[in-house]
Coordinates of C-alpha atoms in Angstrom, one line a residue:
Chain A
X9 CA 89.5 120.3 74.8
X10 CA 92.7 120.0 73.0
X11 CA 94.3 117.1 72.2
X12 CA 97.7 116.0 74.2
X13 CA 100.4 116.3 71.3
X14 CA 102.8 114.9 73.0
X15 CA 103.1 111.5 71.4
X16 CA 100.1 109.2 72.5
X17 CA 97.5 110.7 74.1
X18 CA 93.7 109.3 74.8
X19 CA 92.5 108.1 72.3
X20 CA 88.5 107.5 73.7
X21 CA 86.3 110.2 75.1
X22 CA 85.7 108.5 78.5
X23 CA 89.9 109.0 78.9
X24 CA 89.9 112.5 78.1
X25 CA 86.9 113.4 80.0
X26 CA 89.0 111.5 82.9
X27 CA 92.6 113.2 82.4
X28 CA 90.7 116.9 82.1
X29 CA 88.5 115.9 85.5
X30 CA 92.1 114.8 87.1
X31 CA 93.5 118.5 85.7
X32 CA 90.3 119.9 87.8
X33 CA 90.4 118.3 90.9
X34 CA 94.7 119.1 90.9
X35 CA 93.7 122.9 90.7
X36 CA 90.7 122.7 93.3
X37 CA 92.5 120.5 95.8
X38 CA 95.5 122.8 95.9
X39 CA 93.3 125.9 96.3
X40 CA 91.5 123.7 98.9
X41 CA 94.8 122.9 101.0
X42 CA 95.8 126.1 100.7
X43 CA 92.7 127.2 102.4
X44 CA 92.0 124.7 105.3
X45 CA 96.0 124.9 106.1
X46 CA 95.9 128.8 106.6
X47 CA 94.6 128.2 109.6
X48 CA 96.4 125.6 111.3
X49 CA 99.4 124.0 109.0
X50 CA 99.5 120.9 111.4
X51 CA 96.1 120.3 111.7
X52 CA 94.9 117.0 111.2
X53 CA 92.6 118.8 108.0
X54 CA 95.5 119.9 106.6
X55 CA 97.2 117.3 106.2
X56 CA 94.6 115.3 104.9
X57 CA 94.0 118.1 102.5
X58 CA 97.6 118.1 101.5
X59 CA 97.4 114.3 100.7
X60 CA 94.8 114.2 98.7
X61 CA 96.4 116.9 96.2
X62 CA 99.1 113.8 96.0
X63 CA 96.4 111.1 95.2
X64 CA 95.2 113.1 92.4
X65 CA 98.5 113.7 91.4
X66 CA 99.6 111.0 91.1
X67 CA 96.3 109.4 89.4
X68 CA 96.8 111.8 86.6
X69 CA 100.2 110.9 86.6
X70 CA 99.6 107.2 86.3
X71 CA 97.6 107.8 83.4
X72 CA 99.6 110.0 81.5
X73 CA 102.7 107.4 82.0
X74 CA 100.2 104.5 80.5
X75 CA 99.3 107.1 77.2
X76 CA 102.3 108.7 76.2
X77 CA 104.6 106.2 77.2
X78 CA 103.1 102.8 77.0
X79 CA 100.8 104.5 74.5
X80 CA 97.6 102.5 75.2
X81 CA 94.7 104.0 76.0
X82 CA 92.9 102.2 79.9
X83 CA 89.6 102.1 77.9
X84 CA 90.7 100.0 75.4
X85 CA 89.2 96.8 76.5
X86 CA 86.4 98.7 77.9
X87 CA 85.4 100.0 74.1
X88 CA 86.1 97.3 72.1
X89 CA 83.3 95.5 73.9
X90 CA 80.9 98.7 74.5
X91 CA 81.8 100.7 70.9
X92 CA 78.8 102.5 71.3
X93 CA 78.8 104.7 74.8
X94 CA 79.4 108.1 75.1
X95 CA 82.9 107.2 76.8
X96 CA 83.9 105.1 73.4
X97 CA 83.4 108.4 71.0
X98 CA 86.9 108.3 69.3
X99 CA 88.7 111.5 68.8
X100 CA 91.4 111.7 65.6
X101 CA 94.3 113.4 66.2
Chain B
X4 CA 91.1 76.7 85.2
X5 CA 90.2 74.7 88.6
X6 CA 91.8 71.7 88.7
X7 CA 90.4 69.5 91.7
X8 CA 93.3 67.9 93.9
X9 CA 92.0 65.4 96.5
X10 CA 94.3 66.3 99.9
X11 CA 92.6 63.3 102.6
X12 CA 94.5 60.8 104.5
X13 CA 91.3 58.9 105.2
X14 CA 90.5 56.6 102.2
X15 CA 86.5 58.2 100.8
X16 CA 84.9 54.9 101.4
X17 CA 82.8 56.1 104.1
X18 CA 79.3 57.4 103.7
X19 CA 79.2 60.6 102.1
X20 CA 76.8 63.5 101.1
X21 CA 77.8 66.3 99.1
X22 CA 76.8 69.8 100.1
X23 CA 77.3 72.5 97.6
X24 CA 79.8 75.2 97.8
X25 CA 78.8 79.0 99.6
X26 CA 80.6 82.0 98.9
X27 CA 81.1 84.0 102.3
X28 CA 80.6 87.1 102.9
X29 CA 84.5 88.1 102.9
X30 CA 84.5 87.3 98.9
X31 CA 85.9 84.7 98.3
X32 CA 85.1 81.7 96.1
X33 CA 85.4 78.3 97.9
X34 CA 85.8 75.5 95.7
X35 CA 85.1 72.9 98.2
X36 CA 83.7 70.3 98.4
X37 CA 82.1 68.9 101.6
X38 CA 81.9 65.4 102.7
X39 CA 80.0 64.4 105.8
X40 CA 80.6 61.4 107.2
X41 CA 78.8 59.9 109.8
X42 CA 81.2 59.1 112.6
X43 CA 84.1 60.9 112.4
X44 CA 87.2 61.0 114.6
X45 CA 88.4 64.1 113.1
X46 CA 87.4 67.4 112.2
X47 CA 88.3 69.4 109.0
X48 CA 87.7 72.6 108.4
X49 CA 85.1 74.8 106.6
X50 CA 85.5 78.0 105.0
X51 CA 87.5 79.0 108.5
X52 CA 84.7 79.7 110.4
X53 CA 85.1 77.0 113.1
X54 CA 85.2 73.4 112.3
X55 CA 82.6 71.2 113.5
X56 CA 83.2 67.3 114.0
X57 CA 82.0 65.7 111.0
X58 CA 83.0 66.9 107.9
X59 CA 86.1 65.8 106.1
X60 CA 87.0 68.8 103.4
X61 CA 88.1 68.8 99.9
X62 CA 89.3 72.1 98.9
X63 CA 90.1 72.5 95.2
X64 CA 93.1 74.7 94.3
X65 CA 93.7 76.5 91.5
X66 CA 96.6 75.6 89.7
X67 CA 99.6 72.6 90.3
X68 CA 101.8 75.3 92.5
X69 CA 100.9 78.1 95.6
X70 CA 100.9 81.9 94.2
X71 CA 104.2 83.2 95.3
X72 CA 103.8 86.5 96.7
X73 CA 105.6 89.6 96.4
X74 CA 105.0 92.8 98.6
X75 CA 106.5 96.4 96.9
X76 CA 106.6 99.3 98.8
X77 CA 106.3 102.7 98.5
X78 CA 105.0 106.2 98.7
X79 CA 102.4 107.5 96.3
X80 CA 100.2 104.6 96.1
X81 CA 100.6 102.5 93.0
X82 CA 103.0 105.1 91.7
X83 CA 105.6 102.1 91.0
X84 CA 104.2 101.4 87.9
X85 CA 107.9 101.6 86.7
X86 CA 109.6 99.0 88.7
X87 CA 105.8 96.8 88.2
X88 CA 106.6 96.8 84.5
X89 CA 110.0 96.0 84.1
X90 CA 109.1 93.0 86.6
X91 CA 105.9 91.9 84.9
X92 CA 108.6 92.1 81.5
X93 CA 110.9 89.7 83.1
X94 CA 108.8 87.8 83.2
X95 CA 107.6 87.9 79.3
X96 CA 104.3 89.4 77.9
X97 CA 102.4 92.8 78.9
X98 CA 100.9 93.5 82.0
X99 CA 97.4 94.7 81.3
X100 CA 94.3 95.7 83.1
X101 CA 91.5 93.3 83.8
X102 CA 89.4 93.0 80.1
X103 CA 86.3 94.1 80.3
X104 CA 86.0 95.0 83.7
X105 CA 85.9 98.4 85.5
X106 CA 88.1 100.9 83.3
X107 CA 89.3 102.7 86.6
X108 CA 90.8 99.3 88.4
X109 CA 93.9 99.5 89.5
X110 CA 95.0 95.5 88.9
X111 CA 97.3 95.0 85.8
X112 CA 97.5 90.9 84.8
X113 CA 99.9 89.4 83.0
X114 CA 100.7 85.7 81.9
X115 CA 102.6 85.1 85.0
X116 CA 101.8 88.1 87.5
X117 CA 99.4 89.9 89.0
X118 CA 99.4 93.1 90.7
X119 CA 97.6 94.6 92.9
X120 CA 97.3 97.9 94.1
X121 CA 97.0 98.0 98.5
X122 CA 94.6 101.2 97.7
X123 CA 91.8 99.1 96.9
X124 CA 92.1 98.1 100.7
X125 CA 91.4 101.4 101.7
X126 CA 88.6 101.2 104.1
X127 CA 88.1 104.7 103.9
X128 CA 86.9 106.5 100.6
X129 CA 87.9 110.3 99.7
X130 CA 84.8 111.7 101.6
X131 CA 85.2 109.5 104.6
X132 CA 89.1 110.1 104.9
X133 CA 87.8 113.8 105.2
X134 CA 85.6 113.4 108.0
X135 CA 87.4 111.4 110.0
X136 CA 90.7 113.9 108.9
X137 CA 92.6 110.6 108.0
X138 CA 95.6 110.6 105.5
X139 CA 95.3 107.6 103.0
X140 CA 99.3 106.9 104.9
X141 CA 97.2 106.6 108.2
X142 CA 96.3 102.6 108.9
X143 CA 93.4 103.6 109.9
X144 CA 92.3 104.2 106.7
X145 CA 93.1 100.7 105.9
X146 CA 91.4 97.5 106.1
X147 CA 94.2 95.1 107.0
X148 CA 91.6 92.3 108.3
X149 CA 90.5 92.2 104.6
X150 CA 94.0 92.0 102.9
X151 CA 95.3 89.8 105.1
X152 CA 92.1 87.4 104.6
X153 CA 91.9 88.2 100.3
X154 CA 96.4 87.7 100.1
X155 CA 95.6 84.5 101.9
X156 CA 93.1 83.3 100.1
X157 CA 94.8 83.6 96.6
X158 CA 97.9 82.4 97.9
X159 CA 96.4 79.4 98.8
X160 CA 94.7 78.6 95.0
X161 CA 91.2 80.4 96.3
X162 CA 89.8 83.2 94.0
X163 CA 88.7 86.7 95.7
X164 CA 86.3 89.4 94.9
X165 CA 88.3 92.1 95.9
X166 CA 87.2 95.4 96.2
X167 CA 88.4 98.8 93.4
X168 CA 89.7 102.1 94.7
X169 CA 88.5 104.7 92.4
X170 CA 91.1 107.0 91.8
X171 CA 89.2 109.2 89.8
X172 CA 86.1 109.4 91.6
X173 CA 87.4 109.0 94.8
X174 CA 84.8 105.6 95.8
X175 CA 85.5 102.4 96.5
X176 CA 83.5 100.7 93.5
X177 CA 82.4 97.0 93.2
X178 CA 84.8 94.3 93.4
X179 CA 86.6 92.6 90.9
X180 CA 87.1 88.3 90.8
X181 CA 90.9 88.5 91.2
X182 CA 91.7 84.9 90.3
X183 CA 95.2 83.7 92.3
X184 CA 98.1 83.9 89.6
X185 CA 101.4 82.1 89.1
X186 CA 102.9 85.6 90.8
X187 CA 101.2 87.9 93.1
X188 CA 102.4 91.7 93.8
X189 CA 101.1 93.5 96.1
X190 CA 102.1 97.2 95.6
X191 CA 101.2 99.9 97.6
X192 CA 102.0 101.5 101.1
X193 CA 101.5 99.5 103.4
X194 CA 102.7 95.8 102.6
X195 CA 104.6 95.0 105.0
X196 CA 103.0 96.9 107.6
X197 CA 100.6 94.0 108.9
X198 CA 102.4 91.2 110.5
X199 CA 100.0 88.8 109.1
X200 CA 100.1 90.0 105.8
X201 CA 104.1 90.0 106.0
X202 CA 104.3 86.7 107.0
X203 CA 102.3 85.9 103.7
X204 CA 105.5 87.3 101.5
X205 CA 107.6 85.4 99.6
X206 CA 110.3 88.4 98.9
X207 CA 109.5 92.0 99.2
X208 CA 111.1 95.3 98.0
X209 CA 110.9 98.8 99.6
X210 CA 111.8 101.9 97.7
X211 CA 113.1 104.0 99.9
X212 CA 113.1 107.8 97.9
X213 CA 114.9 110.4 99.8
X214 CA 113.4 113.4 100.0
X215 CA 115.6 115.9 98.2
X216 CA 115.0 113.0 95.0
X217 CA 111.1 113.2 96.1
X218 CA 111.0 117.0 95.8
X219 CA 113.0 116.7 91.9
X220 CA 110.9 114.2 91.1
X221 CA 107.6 115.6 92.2
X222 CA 108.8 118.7 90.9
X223 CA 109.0 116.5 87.4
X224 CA 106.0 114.7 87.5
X225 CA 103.4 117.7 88.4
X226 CA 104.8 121.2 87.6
X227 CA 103.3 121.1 84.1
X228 CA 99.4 121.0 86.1
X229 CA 97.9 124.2 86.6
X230 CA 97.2 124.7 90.0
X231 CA 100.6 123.9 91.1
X232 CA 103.7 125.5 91.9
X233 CA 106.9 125.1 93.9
X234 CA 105.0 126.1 97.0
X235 CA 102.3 123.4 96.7
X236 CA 104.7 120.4 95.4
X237 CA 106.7 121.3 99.0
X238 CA 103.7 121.8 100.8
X239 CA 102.3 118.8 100.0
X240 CA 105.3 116.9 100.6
X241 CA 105.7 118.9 104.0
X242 CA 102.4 117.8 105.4
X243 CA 102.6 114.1 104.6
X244 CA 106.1 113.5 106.2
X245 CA 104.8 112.8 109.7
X246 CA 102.4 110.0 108.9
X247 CA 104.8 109.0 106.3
X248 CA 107.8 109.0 108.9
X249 CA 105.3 107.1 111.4
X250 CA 103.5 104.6 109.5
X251 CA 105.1 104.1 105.8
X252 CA 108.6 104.5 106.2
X253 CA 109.0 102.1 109.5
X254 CA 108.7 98.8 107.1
X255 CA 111.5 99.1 105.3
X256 CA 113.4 97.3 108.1
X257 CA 111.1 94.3 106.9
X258 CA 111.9 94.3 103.7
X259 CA 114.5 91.9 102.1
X260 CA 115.7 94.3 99.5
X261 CA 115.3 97.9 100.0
X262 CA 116.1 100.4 96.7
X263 CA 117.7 103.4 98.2
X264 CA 117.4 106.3 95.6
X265 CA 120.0 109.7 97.2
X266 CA 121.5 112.2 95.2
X267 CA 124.8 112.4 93.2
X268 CA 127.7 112.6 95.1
X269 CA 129.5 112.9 91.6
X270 CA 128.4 116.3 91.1
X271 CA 128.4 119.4 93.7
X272 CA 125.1 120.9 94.4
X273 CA 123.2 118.8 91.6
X274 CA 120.1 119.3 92.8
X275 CA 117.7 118.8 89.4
X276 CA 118.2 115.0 90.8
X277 CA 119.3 114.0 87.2
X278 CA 121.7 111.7 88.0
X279 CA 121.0 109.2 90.9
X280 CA 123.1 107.2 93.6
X281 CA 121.2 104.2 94.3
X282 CA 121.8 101.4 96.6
X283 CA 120.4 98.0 96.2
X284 CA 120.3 97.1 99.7
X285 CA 119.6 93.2 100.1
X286 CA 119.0 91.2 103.4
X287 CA 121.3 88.1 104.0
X288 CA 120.1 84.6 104.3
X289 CA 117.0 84.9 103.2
X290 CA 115.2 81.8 101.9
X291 CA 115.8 81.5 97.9
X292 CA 117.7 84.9 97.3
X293 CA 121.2 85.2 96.9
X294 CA 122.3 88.7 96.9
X295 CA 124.4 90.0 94.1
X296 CA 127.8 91.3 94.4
X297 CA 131.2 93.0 92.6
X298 CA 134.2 90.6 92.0
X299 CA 134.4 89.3 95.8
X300 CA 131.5 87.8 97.7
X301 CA 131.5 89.6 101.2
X302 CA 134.6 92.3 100.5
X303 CA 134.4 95.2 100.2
X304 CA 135.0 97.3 96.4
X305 CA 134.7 100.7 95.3
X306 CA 135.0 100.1 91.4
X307 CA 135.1 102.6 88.2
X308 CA 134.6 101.1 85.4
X309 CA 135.7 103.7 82.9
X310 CA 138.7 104.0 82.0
X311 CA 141.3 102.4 79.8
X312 CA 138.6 100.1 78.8
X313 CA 135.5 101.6 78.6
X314 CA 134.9 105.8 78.4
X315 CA 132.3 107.0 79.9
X316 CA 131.1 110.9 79.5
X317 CA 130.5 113.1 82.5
X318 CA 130.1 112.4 85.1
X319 CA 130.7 108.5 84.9
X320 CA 130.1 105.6 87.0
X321 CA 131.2 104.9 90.5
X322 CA 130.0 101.7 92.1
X323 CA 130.5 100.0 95.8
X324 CA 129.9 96.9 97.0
X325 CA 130.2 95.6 100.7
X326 CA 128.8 94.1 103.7
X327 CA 126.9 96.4 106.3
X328 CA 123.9 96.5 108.8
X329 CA 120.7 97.8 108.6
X330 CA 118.2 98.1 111.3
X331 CA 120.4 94.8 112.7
X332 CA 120.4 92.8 109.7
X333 CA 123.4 91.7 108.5
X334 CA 123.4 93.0 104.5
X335 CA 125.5 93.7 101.4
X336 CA 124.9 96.8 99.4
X337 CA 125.5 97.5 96.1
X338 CA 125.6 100.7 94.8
X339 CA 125.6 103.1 91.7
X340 CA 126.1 106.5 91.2
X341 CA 126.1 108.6 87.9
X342 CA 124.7 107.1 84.7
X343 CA 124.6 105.0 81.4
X344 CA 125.2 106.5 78.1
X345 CA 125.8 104.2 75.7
X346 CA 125.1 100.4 75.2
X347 CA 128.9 99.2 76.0
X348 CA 129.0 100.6 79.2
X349 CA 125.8 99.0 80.4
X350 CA 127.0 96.0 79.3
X351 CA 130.2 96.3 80.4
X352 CA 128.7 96.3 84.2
X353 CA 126.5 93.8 83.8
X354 CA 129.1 91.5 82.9
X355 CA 131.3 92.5 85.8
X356 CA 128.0 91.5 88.0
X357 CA 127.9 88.4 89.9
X358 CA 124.7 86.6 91.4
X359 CA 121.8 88.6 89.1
X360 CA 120.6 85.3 87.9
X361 CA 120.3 85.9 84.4
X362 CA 119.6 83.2 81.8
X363 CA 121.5 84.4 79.4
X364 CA 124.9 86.8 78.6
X365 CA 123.3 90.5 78.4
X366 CA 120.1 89.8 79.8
X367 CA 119.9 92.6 82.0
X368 CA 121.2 95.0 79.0
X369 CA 118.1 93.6 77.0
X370 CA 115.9 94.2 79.7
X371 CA 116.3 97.4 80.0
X372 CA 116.8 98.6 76.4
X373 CA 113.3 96.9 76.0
X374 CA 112.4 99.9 78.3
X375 CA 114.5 102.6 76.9
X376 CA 111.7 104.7 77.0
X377 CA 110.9 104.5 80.8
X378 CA 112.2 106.5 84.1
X379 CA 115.7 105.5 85.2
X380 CA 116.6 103.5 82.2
X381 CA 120.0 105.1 82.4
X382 CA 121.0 105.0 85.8
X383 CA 120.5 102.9 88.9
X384 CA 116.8 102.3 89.6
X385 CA 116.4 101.0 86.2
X386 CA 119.5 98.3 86.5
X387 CA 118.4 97.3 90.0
X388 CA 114.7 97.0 89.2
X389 CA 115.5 95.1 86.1
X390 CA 118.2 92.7 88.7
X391 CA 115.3 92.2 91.2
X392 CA 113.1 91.4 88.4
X393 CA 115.5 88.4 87.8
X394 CA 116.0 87.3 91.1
X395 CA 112.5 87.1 91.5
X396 CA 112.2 85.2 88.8
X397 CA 114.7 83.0 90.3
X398 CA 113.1 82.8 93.6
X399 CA 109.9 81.5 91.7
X400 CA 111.9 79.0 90.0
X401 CA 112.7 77.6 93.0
X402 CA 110.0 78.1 95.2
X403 CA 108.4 76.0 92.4
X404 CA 110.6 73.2 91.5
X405 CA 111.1 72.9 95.0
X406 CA 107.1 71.3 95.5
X407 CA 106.8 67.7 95.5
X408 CA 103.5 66.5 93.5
X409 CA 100.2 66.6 95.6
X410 CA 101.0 65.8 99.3
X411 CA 98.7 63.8 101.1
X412 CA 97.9 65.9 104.1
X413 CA 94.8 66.5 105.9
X414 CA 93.4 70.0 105.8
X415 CA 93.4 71.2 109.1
X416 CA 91.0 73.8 111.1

């Protein structure tokens, strides 16, 4: 897994497993769309496959805005208190 | 910190017994105390599920003031995180998420504010949004009953255990104690669409993208993801347009400000949605906000500010101001197209601006230097956020100083 060089990234295994299952699920949700709207594109599956490629989206969006601009890492607070879960292994850069 | 205010017009000298405190089944934390008396002329209520004769009710709030509460709205879920920011920064101090609670909640808390994402009302998760071939845009995926009851509740000085929307896993996870604040937002799709819930706002914004802006900006935010592409940004787009057209984008006739974000008329065919024209559309005579205008309150000015003056690169500034209607309100607009380059000419506005209740001379330019480093910090969404930032801030001030101390009133069923 390579680290996000672009100025802030996660910092805590537990975000990184996050952004790279967020990466997944945009590639499988698109395929999936793609798919279910073959068959119909105004099918009620359709669109509900379309939307959730946006809720991903957007989620990995979200948290790419809170590490690389406001450069903090969401499991922050989380590991200060719990140093010593698998999530709260700390990566150097 | 509770503090206990006693709201009775009876005097307590009658004979009371004190039963403790239950926490319903909605959530929510009742700090009440119950009195029973034994004859009683007059009913008070319980925790709102019917009152009884009998009973007189002390109900503690939290706090010396009501939470006001502010309703943002727009697509994408809590995708606003932009315009939450720069609010929560008017404000002073950083928003945050809940310490030491669930890493994947959506709430950020601040000294002042707290803000909540409308997703964690969804009453449907991923899997069941699926079955029931729901969009996350469609109400029915919603459970207004349970925002209206949790908006309520905090509004009135009553903590909630309000549910988490994992965006991540796709589950609704257990609830988080959402204690009421000095400032609620409530950010999401839908805040305006319940009456109930609309008559609970104080102020609220909708940000109103068009969709050649969506497309650029979508086109921004996810073409470095593998797994998409042109195609699948439109596509995606495509699909949610007719539950977005039918359920999202009919609120912003609600709203008392609405951010309207098009695309550069200063430039032919810029379609990389670079520079923005955005219009700070703001409802007349609404309690507490006093819309900000150019030079003359109520004319109408088309204004460019660089010139002898002030020198501006390409492609500039252009701003109008005037009076209009929208959805049959009367409003004034304000609007900027093009873009800030330099320090002088943001300042240079702002000091042309009437009504944008700052404190202080270059307010607004500090403000958004603070954010230099966010979306729109050089063109209109940033300088309107940041200017309904203030008059929020305003609006609090006087929502607030506008209380009398504890009122004697009785609380009623």
């Amino acid at each position: 897994m390579t680290i996000n060089a672009m100025g802030g990234g996660a910092k805590y295994k537990g975000t990184q497993m996050r952004e790279k299952q967020l990466s997944e699920m945009i590639e499988k949700k698109v395929t999936e769309a793609k798919q279910v709207c073959e068959g119909d594109e105004t099918s009620d599956e359709c669109k509900v496959a379309w939307d959730e490629v946006e809720k991903v989206s957007q989620a990995k969006a979200d948290l790419r805005l809170r590490l690389e601009v406001e450069k903090k890492d969401p499991l922050e607070f989380f590991c200060l208190e719990n140093p010593e879960t698998e999530e709260c292994k700390v990566y150097d850069d | 910190m509770a503090v206990c205010s006693a709201y009775t017009t009876q005097s307590l000298n009658s004979t009371c017994s004190i039963s403790t405190p239950a926490k319903t089944h909605l959530g929510f934390h009742q700090k009440q105390v119950v009195f029973y008396r034994r004859s009683s002329k007059r009913g008070g209520s319980g925790s709102g599920s019917g009152s009884s004769s009998g009973p007189c009710v002390i109900t503690c709030s939290a706090g010396d003031s009501q939470t006001v509460v502010i309703g943002l709205a727009a697509d994408s879920g809590c995708g606003k995180s932009t315009f939450m920011r720069r609010l929560t920064s008017v404000f002073g101090g950083a928003a945050e998420p809940p310490k030491g609670g669930n890493p994947d909640s959506n709430t950020l808390i601040s000294d002042m504010t707290t803000v909540i994402c409308l997703d964690d009302y969804h009453s449907l998760d991923r899997t069941g949004r699926k079955e029931k071939g729901v969009t996350a845009l469609d109400p029915r995926a919603n459970d207004f009953d349970l925002m209206y009851e949790q908006v309520k509740a905090i509004k009135s000085g009553v903590a909630v255990d309000k549910p988490i929307y994992n965006h991540v896993t796709g589950l609704l996870d257990p609830p988080e104690l959402i204690k009421p604040p000095k400032i609620l937002v409530i950010e999401g799709l839908h805040p305006m669409f319940d009456e109930r819930v609309r008559d609970l706002l104080d102020f609220s914004i909708y940000l109103d993208i068009s969709n050649e802006v969506k497309f650029a900006w979508k086109i921004q935010r996810d073409m470095a993801e593998r797994g998409h592409s042109l195609e699948s940004i439109k596509a995606s787009i495509e699909a949610r347009k007719p539950d977005f057209d039918a359920y999202i984008d009919p609120q912003k006739k609600y709203a008392d400000a609405v951010i309207e974000v098009l695309p550069t008329e200063l430039i032919p065919d810029d379609n990389e949605g670079k520079v923005l024209r955005v219009r700070l559309i703001m409802k007349e005579g609404v309690k507490h906000f006093s819309p900000v205008y150019l030079f003359d309150e109520g004319s109408t000015i088309s204004w460019i500010p660089c010139g002898r003056k002030l020198t501006c690169s390409y492609p500039g500034i252009k701003f109008h101001y005037g009076p209009d209607t929208y959805f049959g309100n009367e409003v004034s607009i304000l609007e900027m197209d093009g873009q800030f380059d330099r320090l002088d000419e943001l300042i240079y506005v702002e000091s042309h601006l009437s009504n944008i209740s700052t404190k202080f001379y270059g307010e607004v330019t500090q403000q958004m230097l603070k954010h230099a480093d966010f979306p729109g910090s050089n063109n209109g969404t940033g300088l309107f956020q940041t200017i309904v930032g203030l008059k929020i801030r305003d609006l609090y001030e006087q929502i607030t100083s506008s209380k009398t101390a504890a009122p004697l009133e009785a609380t009623k069923a």
